Amino acid sequence: MFGWFKKQKDSDLKEANDLDFEDQIEEALWDVKEQFDLETEEVQRTVLNKRQNLDYMRKTLKRNI
């Protein structure tokens, strides 16, 4: 049931300007970063991990259907 739930490899972080927003969650993360003066690397890592996890879940669900 939870076969898709495993640690993914970390990928290289891109520059903040290279990342385009994919949804409102990512836009909100960057807004929070600016308001609370968070490190750019933390937000980049969170955004990239979210994208990777969603892609992996989509691929897994397509295989099982």
Coordinates of C-alpha atoms in Angstrom, one line a residue:
M1 CA 0.0 0.0 0.0
F2 CA 2.8 2.4 0.9
G3 CA 5.3 1.2 -1.7
W4 CA 5.7 4.7 -3.2
F5 CA 6.6 6.1 0.2
K6 CA 10.4 6.0 0.3
K7 CA 13.3 8.5 0.3
Q8 CA 14.2 10.0 -3.0
K9 CA 17.7 11.1 -4.1
D10 CA 18.6 14.7 -3.5
S11 CA 19.1 16.5 -6.8
D12 CA 21.3 19.5 -7.4
L13 CA 19.7 22.7 -6.3
K14 CA 19.1 25.3 -9.0
E15 CA 19.3 29.1 -8.6
A16 CA 16.2 30.7 -7.3
N17 CA 15.7 32.6 -10.6
D18 CA 15.7 29.3 -12.5
L19 CA 12.7 27.9 -10.7
D20 CA 9.3 28.8 -12.2
F21 CA 6.2 28.4 -10.0
E22 CA 4.2 25.3 -10.7
D23 CA 1.4 26.0 -8.2
Q24 CA 0.2 28.3 -5.5
I25 CA 2.0 26.3 -2.8
E26 CA 5.4 27.2 -4.3
E27 CA 4.4 30.9 -4.7
A28 CA 3.4 30.9 -1.0
L29 CA 6.7 29.3 0.0
W30 CA 8.7 32.0 -1.7
D31 CA 6.5 34.7 -0.1
V32 CA 7.1 33.2 3.3
K33 CA 10.8 33.0 2.6
E34 CA 10.9 36.8 1.9
Q35 CA 8.8 37.7 4.9
F36 CA 10.7 35.6 7.4
D37 CA 14.2 35.9 5.8
L38 CA 14.7 32.1 5.4
E39 CA 17.6 30.7 3.5
T40 CA 17.1 30.3 -0.2
E41 CA 18.6 26.7 -0.2
E42 CA 15.9 25.5 2.3
V43 CA 13.1 26.8 0.1
Q44 CA 14.7 25.4 -3.1
R45 CA 15.1 22.0 -1.5
T46 CA 11.5 22.0 -0.3
V47 CA 10.2 23.0 -3.8
L48 CA 12.3 20.4 -5.6
N49 CA 11.5 17.6 -3.2
K50 CA 7.8 18.4 -3.5
R51 CA 8.0 18.3 -7.3
Q52 CA 10.0 15.0 -7.2
N53 CA 7.6 13.4 -4.8
L54 CA 4.6 14.4 -6.8
D55 CA 6.2 13.1 -10.1
Y56 CA 7.1 9.8 -8.4
M57 CA 3.5 9.4 -7.0
R58 CA 2.0 10.1 -10.5
K59 CA 4.3 7.6 -12.1
T60 CA 3.5 5.0 -9.5
L61 CA -0.2 5.5 -9.8
K62 CA -0.1 5.2 -13.6
R63 CA 1.7 1.8 -13.3
N64 CA -0.8 0.4 -10.9
I65 CA -3.9 1.4 -12.8

